[in-house]
Amino acid sequence: MLHKAQTQVPHYEVAEADLPHQVQRFQHALVLTRHQIHEVQHKVSQALDAHDASIFDAHLMVLDDPTLIDSVTGLIHSKKINVEAAFQEFVQKYTALLSAIDDAYLRERVADMRDVTSRIMNNLLGNQQHRALQELTEPCVLIADDLSPSEVAVMNRRLVLGFATDDGSKTSHTAIMARSLQLPAVVGLKDASVKIKNGTQILLDGYNGSVVINPCDQTLFDYGQMVQRQAGMEEELRTLQTLEAVTLDGQKITLSANIEQSGDVAAVKEFGADGVGLFRTEFLFLNRDTLPNEDEQYEAYRKVAAALKPATIIVRTLDLGGDKSLAHLQIPVEMNPFLGWRAIRYCLEERDVFRAQLRAILRASAEGNIKIMYPMISSHNELDQANAFVELYKKELRAEKIPFDENIEIGAMIEIPSAAISADMLASRVKFFSIGTNDLIQYALAVDRLNDRIAHLYDPTHPAVLRLIKWTADAATRHKIWCGVCGEMAGDPYMTPLLLGLGVRELSMAPPLLPRVKFLIRSLEMKDALELANFALNCESSRDILDRSQALARRIAPGLFENKA
């Protein structure tokens, strides 16, 4: 049983001369907290995907909130009190205000606020983070009044077999994180932490959202059978590592991995990826006060290429900005950063940053089969500018007698509707497309998927989204280049037949998702995928498309979905 302990916060008056020191302590705690959250994000990205790690972007936004910074600083000076007392006063007033609002979305964001502010307070006090969770010594099901997303993200999976909480909902970030980690969880039970005593035998069914207290023998037997069947499926999935992802009627599909750093290479090999479809380079720029130089980036890219050659490594150029801004890059605060100065737009203007990265990628291409991919392309003009820079830096390297792959291939991410609609124009300028479905869906439908008020509008099977994917894939076919998907849809077995039917021939995902997608592909006939896509492109109902997609996946690979409610 885990209950949140009340932190004892000191409260004392501070001399005028010491007030700047109190403000400095606050600033230091904010910086330390930011580094800690980035570390959690990185761990989640390694285990899952960057999209799952983006849950913590809301926490980072709290750290940049002028209301927080100005209010706490103001309280320190006006009341002449220590920073812990000023911070506690602000947090109590602010969270009480949000909690009182009759709005489910804002109330759930209070949980994010409490998570990050608790971390700040612990840093101010020098307390250990997540101490109660770290003191676990044997496997258990955790029952708590509440758990934060960051607590779930760093749980020891050997000791925490699952959890149930009094607070929370299916759309809370805690629940989303548990689902992403495939950690059994039931939330919103109201009083479970009071009714369930330590040592009680319980059965936690995370699929159907139920907790059985002191289950009978028959219930245990039924669930035991289910576990055995799942264990058999997991064993079968492990046998696929060295096999190709090829349909029953002979269509070869490339299955690639999304990675962030050279340390992720082991997972690429472990789960049998054909290569790297998305090397996110942002990690090289995080948790540091200066930009990585050309040599440092070169070594990072070279190391991955050397470890995986002759497999393909697609390196995405810097995709900072939007929700991933860094203070030392001096990206200005914008009203709408997701539509602002970010990704390729930033790189085309900040030429020193772009030059160092492109030269590093080019140099590393001498080591293995590296390709370059630009993010957030919206027009052919951006492609022309970026490609011109590549040619310029090739010329520099030739003059310096530094080897590189003269025939290095360049591709574009299709994440913006304008790019999908003008795919024919773009296709003549690149060798491949990779559709970033997360952003494409959000931009096409004007939906922030982390905003629980409208999350239900985020719809991968919306007819408009499917038409954009089809349009892009068809343009690729006409221009004899390949088209892949590197967004979340790529790792969803329910979506696999639909994407293949629409013309996608490469799927890139978090490494642990690869075996399930490969199993489904090896159970599929392309004629069924084409029939599904034809139905979808002529259907007005996204719900009907989703139902049809799920029905096909369940029919050809029932073992993958047996326990799904």
XYZ file of C-alpha atoms in Angstrom:
565
model
C 0.000 0.000 0.000
C 1.410 3.380 -0.966
C 0.115 6.668 0.353
C 1.691 9.998 -0.446
C 3.565 11.254 2.629
C 3.124 14.852 3.652
C 6.361 16.740 3.065
C 7.439 18.931 5.940
C 8.224 22.318 4.456
C 10.284 24.823 6.511
C 8.987 28.361 6.831
C 11.217 31.179 8.033
C 11.961 34.830 7.429
C 14.911 35.766 5.246
C 17.123 38.813 5.518
C 17.044 41.252 2.608
C 20.613 40.424 1.692
C 19.792 36.701 1.387
C 16.777 37.109 -0.925
C 18.860 36.813 -4.154
C 20.269 33.542 -2.822
C 16.731 32.196 -2.312
C 15.853 33.110 -5.899
C 19.061 31.453 -7.077
C 18.111 28.256 -5.197
C 14.739 28.301 -6.949
C 16.365 28.674 -10.361
C 18.777 25.840 -9.582
C 15.868 23.571 -8.563
C 14.089 24.353 -11.845
C 17.205 23.468 -13.860
C 17.715 20.226 -11.908
C 14.066 19.314 -12.335
C 14.294 19.898 -16.067
C 17.274 17.540 -16.326
C 15.420 14.882 -14.306
C 12.343 15.089 -16.528
C 14.512 14.825 -19.637
C 16.070 11.686 -18.146
C 12.627 10.181 -17.588
C 11.668 11.117 -21.146
C 14.761 9.407 -22.473
C 14.075 6.211 -20.515
C 10.542 6.113 -21.873
C 11.769 6.791 -25.405
C 14.245 3.913 -25.111
C 11.578 1.515 -23.875
C 8.813 2.758 -26.124
C 8.674 5.729 -28.435
C 9.193 9.452 -28.390
C 5.472 9.975 -28.595
C 4.979 8.210 -25.266
C 7.740 10.351 -23.800
C 5.936 13.476 -25.032
C 3.548 13.092 -22.093
C 6.241 14.821 -20.053
C 6.216 17.864 -22.312
C 3.380 19.156 -20.129
C 5.730 18.921 -17.142
C 8.434 20.856 -18.955
C 5.923 23.552 -19.844
C 5.210 24.038 -16.129
C 8.889 24.852 -15.605
C 8.692 27.598 -18.228
C 5.410 29.052 -16.974
C 5.983 32.786 -16.261
C 3.164 32.677 -13.698
C 5.069 30.098 -11.644
C 8.434 31.816 -11.874
C 7.188 35.369 -11.347
C 4.794 34.447 -8.535
C 7.320 32.495 -6.472
C 10.015 35.115 -6.989
C 7.514 37.820 -6.044
C 6.507 36.017 -2.842
C 10.141 35.617 -1.801
C 10.733 39.354 -2.126
C 7.380 40.670 -0.876
C 7.119 38.421 2.188
C 10.864 37.988 2.719
C 10.496 34.243 3.210
C 12.482 31.189 2.187
C 11.937 29.722 -1.269
C 10.323 26.473 0.006
C 7.623 28.417 1.838
C 6.997 30.730 -1.110
C 6.813 27.799 -3.523
C 4.416 25.860 -1.288
C 2.109 28.870 -0.952
C 1.937 29.341 -4.707
C 1.354 25.649 -5.463
C -1.429 25.294 -2.882
C -3.321 28.303 -4.204
C -2.854 27.397 -7.852
C -3.832 23.726 -7.568
C -6.818 24.581 -5.352
C -8.016 27.011 -8.019
C -7.729 24.445 -10.817
C -9.272 21.654 -8.732
C -12.327 23.783 -8.018
C -13.092 24.280 -11.710
C -15.865 22.000 -12.974
C -13.840 20.674 -15.867
C -12.464 17.130 -16.063
C -9.586 18.103 -18.327
C -8.277 20.833 -16.025
C -8.701 18.643 -12.941
C -6.569 15.926 -14.526
C -3.909 18.474 -15.452
C -3.669 19.224 -11.733
C -2.064 15.778 -11.455
C 0.653 16.881 -13.907
C 1.100 20.084 -11.921
C 1.445 18.180 -8.650
C 3.902 15.745 -10.187
C 6.335 18.373 -11.400
C 5.910 20.688 -8.400
C 6.540 17.775 -6.043
C 9.754 17.117 -7.906
C 10.757 20.787 -7.612
C 10.025 20.778 -3.865
C 12.036 17.607 -3.331
C 14.954 19.210 -5.144
C 14.666 22.293 -2.951
C 14.647 20.120 0.165
C 17.260 17.652 -1.083
C 14.822 14.742 -0.740
C 15.097 11.436 -2.573
C 12.617 10.993 -5.434
C 10.151 8.077 -5.340
C 11.635 6.752 -2.090
C 8.684 4.479 -1.233
C 8.828 2.791 -4.622
C 12.577 2.295 -4.306
C 12.147 0.514 -0.977
C 10.132 -2.363 -2.472
C 11.923 -5.671 -1.944
C 9.600 -8.305 -3.418
C 7.145 -8.591 -6.320
C 3.742 -7.104 -5.591
C 0.682 -5.385 -6.971
C 0.852 -1.765 -5.874
C -2.279 -0.156 -4.427
C -2.045 3.625 -4.056
C -4.219 6.652 -3.608
C -2.555 8.107 -6.694
C 0.558 7.710 -8.838
C 2.187 10.233 -11.116
C 3.262 9.520 -14.714
C 6.918 9.892 -13.748
C 6.529 7.386 -10.899
C 5.038 4.872 -13.336
C 7.771 5.549 -15.896
C 10.592 4.589 -13.517
C 8.923 1.638 -11.773
C 10.989 -1.512 -11.345
C 8.991 -3.930 -13.492
C 10.500 -6.938 -11.692
C 8.933 -5.768 -8.426
C 5.804 -3.867 -9.511
C 3.649 -6.401 -11.358
C 0.794 -3.923 -11.760
C -1.030 -1.220 -9.842
C -4.455 0.120 -8.896
C -5.231 3.654 -7.756
C -8.071 5.536 -6.133
C -7.683 8.557 -8.386
C -7.228 8.972 -12.109
C -9.115 8.066 -15.266
C -8.504 6.157 -18.474
C -7.393 9.381 -20.159
C -5.014 10.497 -17.413
C -1.317 10.574 -18.230
C -0.691 7.932 -15.576
C -3.071 5.523 -17.334
C -1.605 6.352 -20.740
C 1.906 5.643 -19.468
C 0.823 2.304 -17.953
C -0.753 1.212 -21.241
C 2.348 2.208 -23.185
C 4.545 0.198 -20.825
C 2.080 -2.718 -20.986
C 1.906 -2.559 -17.200
C -1.426 -3.895 -15.849
C -3.286 -1.029 -14.192
C -6.766 -0.148 -12.979
C -7.393 3.499 -12.057
C -10.229 5.528 -10.548
C -11.315 2.950 -7.935
C -12.159 5.680 -5.354
C -11.263 3.783 -2.170
C -9.143 0.770 -3.116
C -6.220 1.936 -0.989
C -8.519 1.952 2.044
C -10.433 -1.286 1.435
C -7.525 -3.464 0.264
C -5.104 -4.275 3.057
C -1.438 -5.182 2.771
C -0.981 -8.906 2.142
C -4.369 -9.374 0.474
C -4.363 -11.687 -2.525
C -5.795 -9.871 -5.527
C -6.107 -10.479 -9.237
C -5.546 -7.392 -11.373
C -7.148 -7.477 -14.821
C -5.725 -4.488 -16.668
C -7.418 -5.470 -19.924
C -10.938 -5.161 -18.582
C -10.329 -2.751 -15.712
C -11.257 -4.951 -12.773
C -9.728 -6.034 -9.466
C -10.741 -9.364 -7.932
C -10.110 -9.602 -4.174
C -9.282 -13.101 -2.892
C -10.127 -14.805 -6.220
C -11.537 -18.326 -6.087
C -9.777 -21.363 -7.554
C -11.883 -21.363 -10.734
C -11.101 -17.705 -11.424
C -7.407 -18.313 -10.871
C -7.551 -21.345 -13.180
C -9.286 -19.383 -15.965
C -6.784 -16.566 -15.777
C -3.935 -19.054 -15.552
C -5.036 -20.596 -18.852
C -5.090 -17.154 -20.382
C -1.560 -16.461 -19.143
C -0.319 -19.753 -20.579
C -1.759 -18.923 -23.976
C -0.117 -15.528 -23.868
C 3.209 -17.096 -22.855
C 2.950 -19.399 -25.853
C 2.359 -16.430 -28.121
C 5.339 -14.571 -26.676
C 7.535 -17.603 -27.302
C 6.308 -17.791 -30.887
C 7.073 -14.104 -31.360
C 10.642 -14.645 -30.200
C 11.191 -17.175 -32.991
C 10.535 -14.478 -35.593
C 13.726 -12.506 -34.913
C 15.676 -13.809 -37.908
C 12.702 -14.236 -40.246
C 11.593 -11.707 -42.854
C 8.360 -9.752 -42.692
C 6.773 -11.248 -45.779
C 3.061 -11.807 -46.436
C 1.609 -15.218 -47.228
C 1.548 -14.277 -50.920
C 5.161 -13.091 -51.034
C 5.079 -9.302 -50.482
C 8.227 -8.260 -48.571
C 7.746 -5.451 -46.054
C 10.672 -3.620 -44.454
C 10.364 -3.388 -40.674
C 12.616 -0.772 -39.107
C 13.269 0.596 -35.636
C 12.994 4.089 -34.176
C 16.018 4.975 -32.035
C 17.575 7.971 -30.280
C 21.206 7.072 -29.595
C 23.895 4.470 -30.209
C 22.917 2.597 -27.048
C 19.638 1.626 -28.713
C 21.437 -0.616 -31.220
C 21.096 -3.660 -28.948
C 17.292 -3.416 -29.081
C 17.369 -3.084 -32.880
C 19.180 -6.416 -33.070
C 17.229 -8.095 -30.277
C 13.857 -7.524 -31.911
C 14.964 -8.339 -35.441
C 14.629 -4.968 -37.178
C 15.801 -4.643 -40.782
C 17.505 -1.368 -39.899
C 16.751 2.049 -38.441
C 13.869 3.906 -40.039
C 14.122 6.916 -37.738
C 17.228 8.008 -35.851
C 16.002 10.939 -33.778
C 18.997 13.208 -33.301
C 17.433 15.532 -30.706
C 18.863 13.489 -27.812
C 22.354 14.679 -28.735
C 21.206 18.245 -28.044
C 19.394 17.637 -24.741
C 20.639 17.900 -21.147
C 23.598 20.089 -22.019
C 24.474 23.767 -22.060
C 26.218 23.854 -25.440
C 25.542 22.456 -28.885
C 27.233 19.187 -29.898
C 29.985 19.901 -32.390
C 30.439 18.211 -35.746
C 32.918 15.597 -34.500
C 30.704 14.594 -31.589
C 27.706 14.125 -33.869
C 29.807 12.279 -36.445
C 30.936 9.758 -33.853
C 27.361 9.136 -32.686
C 26.086 8.485 -36.230
C 29.171 6.497 -37.228
C 28.859 4.217 -34.218
C 25.302 3.205 -35.151
C 26.194 2.699 -38.809
C 29.191 0.529 -37.885
C 27.197 -1.594 -35.459
C 24.345 -2.300 -37.881
C 25.914 -2.293 -41.360
C 24.941 -3.183 -43.992
C 21.471 -2.313 -42.637
C 19.999 1.078 -43.546
C 20.176 3.920 -40.998
C 17.856 6.868 -41.671
C 19.061 9.925 -39.737
C 16.444 12.618 -39.239
C 17.876 16.108 -39.087
C 17.240 18.195 -36.007
C 13.554 18.366 -35.062
C 13.762 20.795 -32.168
C 11.284 23.589 -31.596
C 7.574 23.145 -30.947
C 7.469 21.096 -27.740
C 11.234 20.485 -27.676
C 12.902 23.871 -27.268
C 16.255 24.333 -25.548
C 17.403 27.463 -23.778
C 20.875 27.455 -25.358
C 19.360 27.385 -28.858
C 17.591 30.676 -28.107
C 14.344 29.625 -29.759
C 11.841 32.358 -28.868
C 8.625 31.651 -26.989
C 5.781 31.497 -29.523
C 2.004 31.671 -29.256
C 1.698 28.379 -31.147
C 5.068 26.609 -31.245
C 3.743 23.574 -33.122
C 3.019 25.872 -36.073
C 6.108 27.963 -35.527
C 9.846 28.168 -36.046
C 10.875 24.557 -35.662
C 12.442 21.532 -37.360
C 13.521 22.228 -40.970
C 12.421 25.866 -40.653
C 14.853 26.376 -37.798
C 17.695 24.530 -39.543
C 17.385 26.465 -42.790
C 17.884 29.726 -40.901
C 20.395 28.551 -38.304
C 22.926 27.496 -40.896
C 25.834 26.855 -38.538
C 23.744 24.298 -36.649
C 22.548 22.686 -39.886
C 26.048 22.666 -41.384
C 27.566 20.837 -38.427
C 24.859 18.191 -38.506
C 24.805 17.627 -42.269
C 28.595 17.374 -42.444
C 28.561 14.904 -39.550
C 25.932 12.749 -41.263
C 27.786 12.859 -44.575
C 31.069 11.860 -42.928
C 29.381 8.974 -41.102
C 27.899 7.731 -44.376
C 31.366 6.448 -45.293
C 30.948 3.883 -42.507
C 27.604 2.395 -43.538
C 24.328 2.731 -45.384
C 23.146 6.079 -43.990
C 20.305 8.141 -45.428
C 19.240 11.717 -44.578
C 15.648 12.643 -43.771
C 14.213 16.137 -43.274
C 11.341 16.699 -40.797
C 8.282 18.939 -41.182
C 8.624 19.615 -44.903
C 5.725 21.736 -46.138
C 6.833 22.674 -49.660
C 9.298 21.860 -52.418
C 11.097 25.156 -51.726
C 12.302 23.822 -48.363
C 13.518 20.639 -50.025
C 15.405 22.616 -52.650
C 17.105 24.750 -49.998
C 18.044 21.784 -47.822
C 19.337 19.755 -50.765
C 21.433 22.742 -51.878
C 23.097 22.808 -48.466
C 23.860 19.082 -48.732
C 25.539 19.646 -52.102
C 27.516 22.581 -50.686
C 28.827 20.497 -47.782
C 29.632 17.606 -50.084
C 31.795 20.052 -52.028
C 33.511 21.146 -48.805
C 34.270 17.565 -47.799
C 35.679 16.751 -51.236
C 37.999 19.741 -50.973
C 39.073 18.551 -47.513
C 39.549 14.996 -48.869
C 37.150 13.603 -46.251
C 35.310 10.479 -47.488
C 31.515 10.189 -47.638
C 28.887 8.342 -49.643
C 28.571 10.303 -52.896
C 25.218 8.620 -53.567
C 23.691 9.152 -50.133
C 19.908 9.094 -50.389
C 17.693 11.882 -49.079
C 14.089 11.591 -47.975
C 11.310 13.746 -46.569
C 8.946 13.231 -43.691
C 5.331 13.762 -44.664
C 3.767 15.254 -41.544
C 1.855 18.239 -42.871
C -1.218 18.044 -45.129
C 0.400 20.415 -47.635
C 3.258 17.939 -48.051
C 0.885 15.039 -48.666
C -1.198 17.026 -51.139
C 1.906 18.160 -53.050
C 3.642 14.782 -52.765
C 4.159 14.591 -56.542
C 6.247 17.768 -56.424
C 8.286 16.486 -53.491
C 8.788 12.973 -54.865
C 10.902 14.225 -57.775
C 13.374 15.711 -55.272
C 13.877 12.773 -52.858
C 14.447 9.011 -52.819
C 11.841 8.116 -50.190
C 8.947 9.325 -48.051
C 8.337 8.518 -44.401
C 4.888 9.473 -43.153
C 4.872 10.798 -39.595
C 1.300 9.840 -38.786
C 1.269 11.393 -35.296
C 1.722 14.915 -36.597
C -0.107 14.297 -39.870
C -3.258 13.314 -37.985
C -2.961 16.197 -35.536
C -2.412 18.776 -38.271
C -5.043 17.343 -40.603
C -7.734 17.198 -37.908
C -6.548 20.169 -35.793
C -6.406 17.941 -32.704
C -3.952 17.991 -29.811
C -4.096 14.338 -28.798
C -2.817 15.105 -25.282
C -5.730 17.477 -24.679
C -8.273 15.183 -23.065
C -11.138 17.457 -24.002
C -10.665 16.672 -27.666
C -8.526 13.516 -27.631
C -11.512 11.544 -28.933
C -11.222 13.540 -32.167
C -7.717 12.191 -32.792
C -8.694 9.567 -35.333
C -6.148 7.519 -37.339
C -8.911 6.011 -39.493
C -10.552 9.329 -40.361
C -11.258 9.211 -44.132
C -9.279 12.429 -44.688
C -6.182 10.960 -42.996
C -6.374 7.760 -45.038
C -6.699 9.747 -48.247
C -3.591 11.754 -47.369
C -1.669 8.520 -46.760
C -2.939 7.025 -50.017
C -2.124 10.204 -51.925
C 1.433 10.138 -50.596
C 1.972 6.428 -51.296
C 0.604 6.727 -54.831
C 2.890 9.680 -55.581
C 5.840 7.615 -54.350
C 4.862 4.733 -56.618
C 4.535 7.012 -59.648
C 8.015 8.405 -59.049
C 9.520 4.999 -58.273
C 10.532 5.816 -54.699
C 9.464 3.959 -51.557
C 7.037 5.127 -48.904
C 7.082 4.186 -45.222
C 5.398 5.160 -41.975
C 7.301 6.046 -38.809
C 4.431 7.299 -36.636
C 2.461 5.434 -33.999
C 0.217 3.762 -36.598
C 3.259 1.814 -37.789
C 3.486 -0.127 -34.528
C -0.239 -0.904 -34.207
C -1.027 -4.398 -35.559
C -4.652 -3.376 -36.077
C -3.455 -0.756 -38.575
C -0.905 -2.931 -40.382
C -3.189 -4.432 -43.069
C -4.750 -1.037 -43.743
C -1.391 0.696 -44.211
C -0.094 -2.042 -46.497
C -3.288 -1.897 -48.528
C -2.839 1.861 -48.944
C 0.599 1.298 -50.482
C 3.021 1.600 -47.551
C 5.984 -0.779 -47.829
C 8.105 0.153 -44.801
C 7.072 0.467 -41.159
C 9.303 1.926 -38.448
C 8.461 1.669 -34.757
C 9.799 1.264 -31.233
C 11.833 -1.998 -31.272
C 9.635 -3.947 -28.795
C 6.638 -3.557 -31.126
C 8.343 -5.204 -34.090
C 7.603 -8.900 -33.360
C 3.820 -8.407 -33.129
C 3.679 -6.461 -36.377
C 5.909 -9.021 -38.085
C 3.692 -11.867 -36.876
C 0.634 -10.190 -38.345
C 2.338 -9.488 -41.685
C 3.380 -13.135 -41.959
C -0.263 -14.105 -41.365
C -1.664 -11.727 -44.012
C -2.468 -12.014 -47.706
C -2.093 -8.777 -49.663
C -5.417 -9.291 -51.372
C -7.108 -8.921 -47.978
C -5.116 -5.749 -47.273
C -6.077 -4.292 -50.656
C -9.752 -5.128 -50.117
C -9.642 -3.444 -46.714
C -8.011 -0.307 -48.148
C -10.540 -0.154 -50.982
C -13.366 -0.386 -48.437
C -11.780 2.325 -46.293
C -11.303 4.754 -49.185
C -14.969 4.424 -50.081
C -16.321 4.582 -46.537
C -17.526 7.717 -44.745
C -17.382 6.265 -41.219
C -14.041 6.075 -39.405
C -15.689 3.778 -36.846
C -16.679 1.320 -39.580
C -13.136 1.444 -40.996
C -11.634 0.761 -37.584
C -14.059 -2.108 -36.931
C -13.247 -3.670 -40.301
C -9.485 -3.272 -39.696
C -9.704 -4.843 -36.247
C -11.882 -7.680 -37.515
C -9.346 -8.573 -40.213
C -6.418 -8.462 -37.784
C -8.247 -10.633 -35.254
C -9.262 -13.131 -37.930
C -5.779 -13.708 -39.313
C -3.847 -13.445 -35.993
C -6.268 -14.136 -33.133
C -3.518 -14.956 -30.647
C -2.222 -11.378 -30.729
C -5.486 -9.945 -29.460
C -6.991 -12.661 -27.262
C -7.087 -10.607 -24.064
C -8.083 -7.282 -25.575
C -11.387 -6.042 -24.201
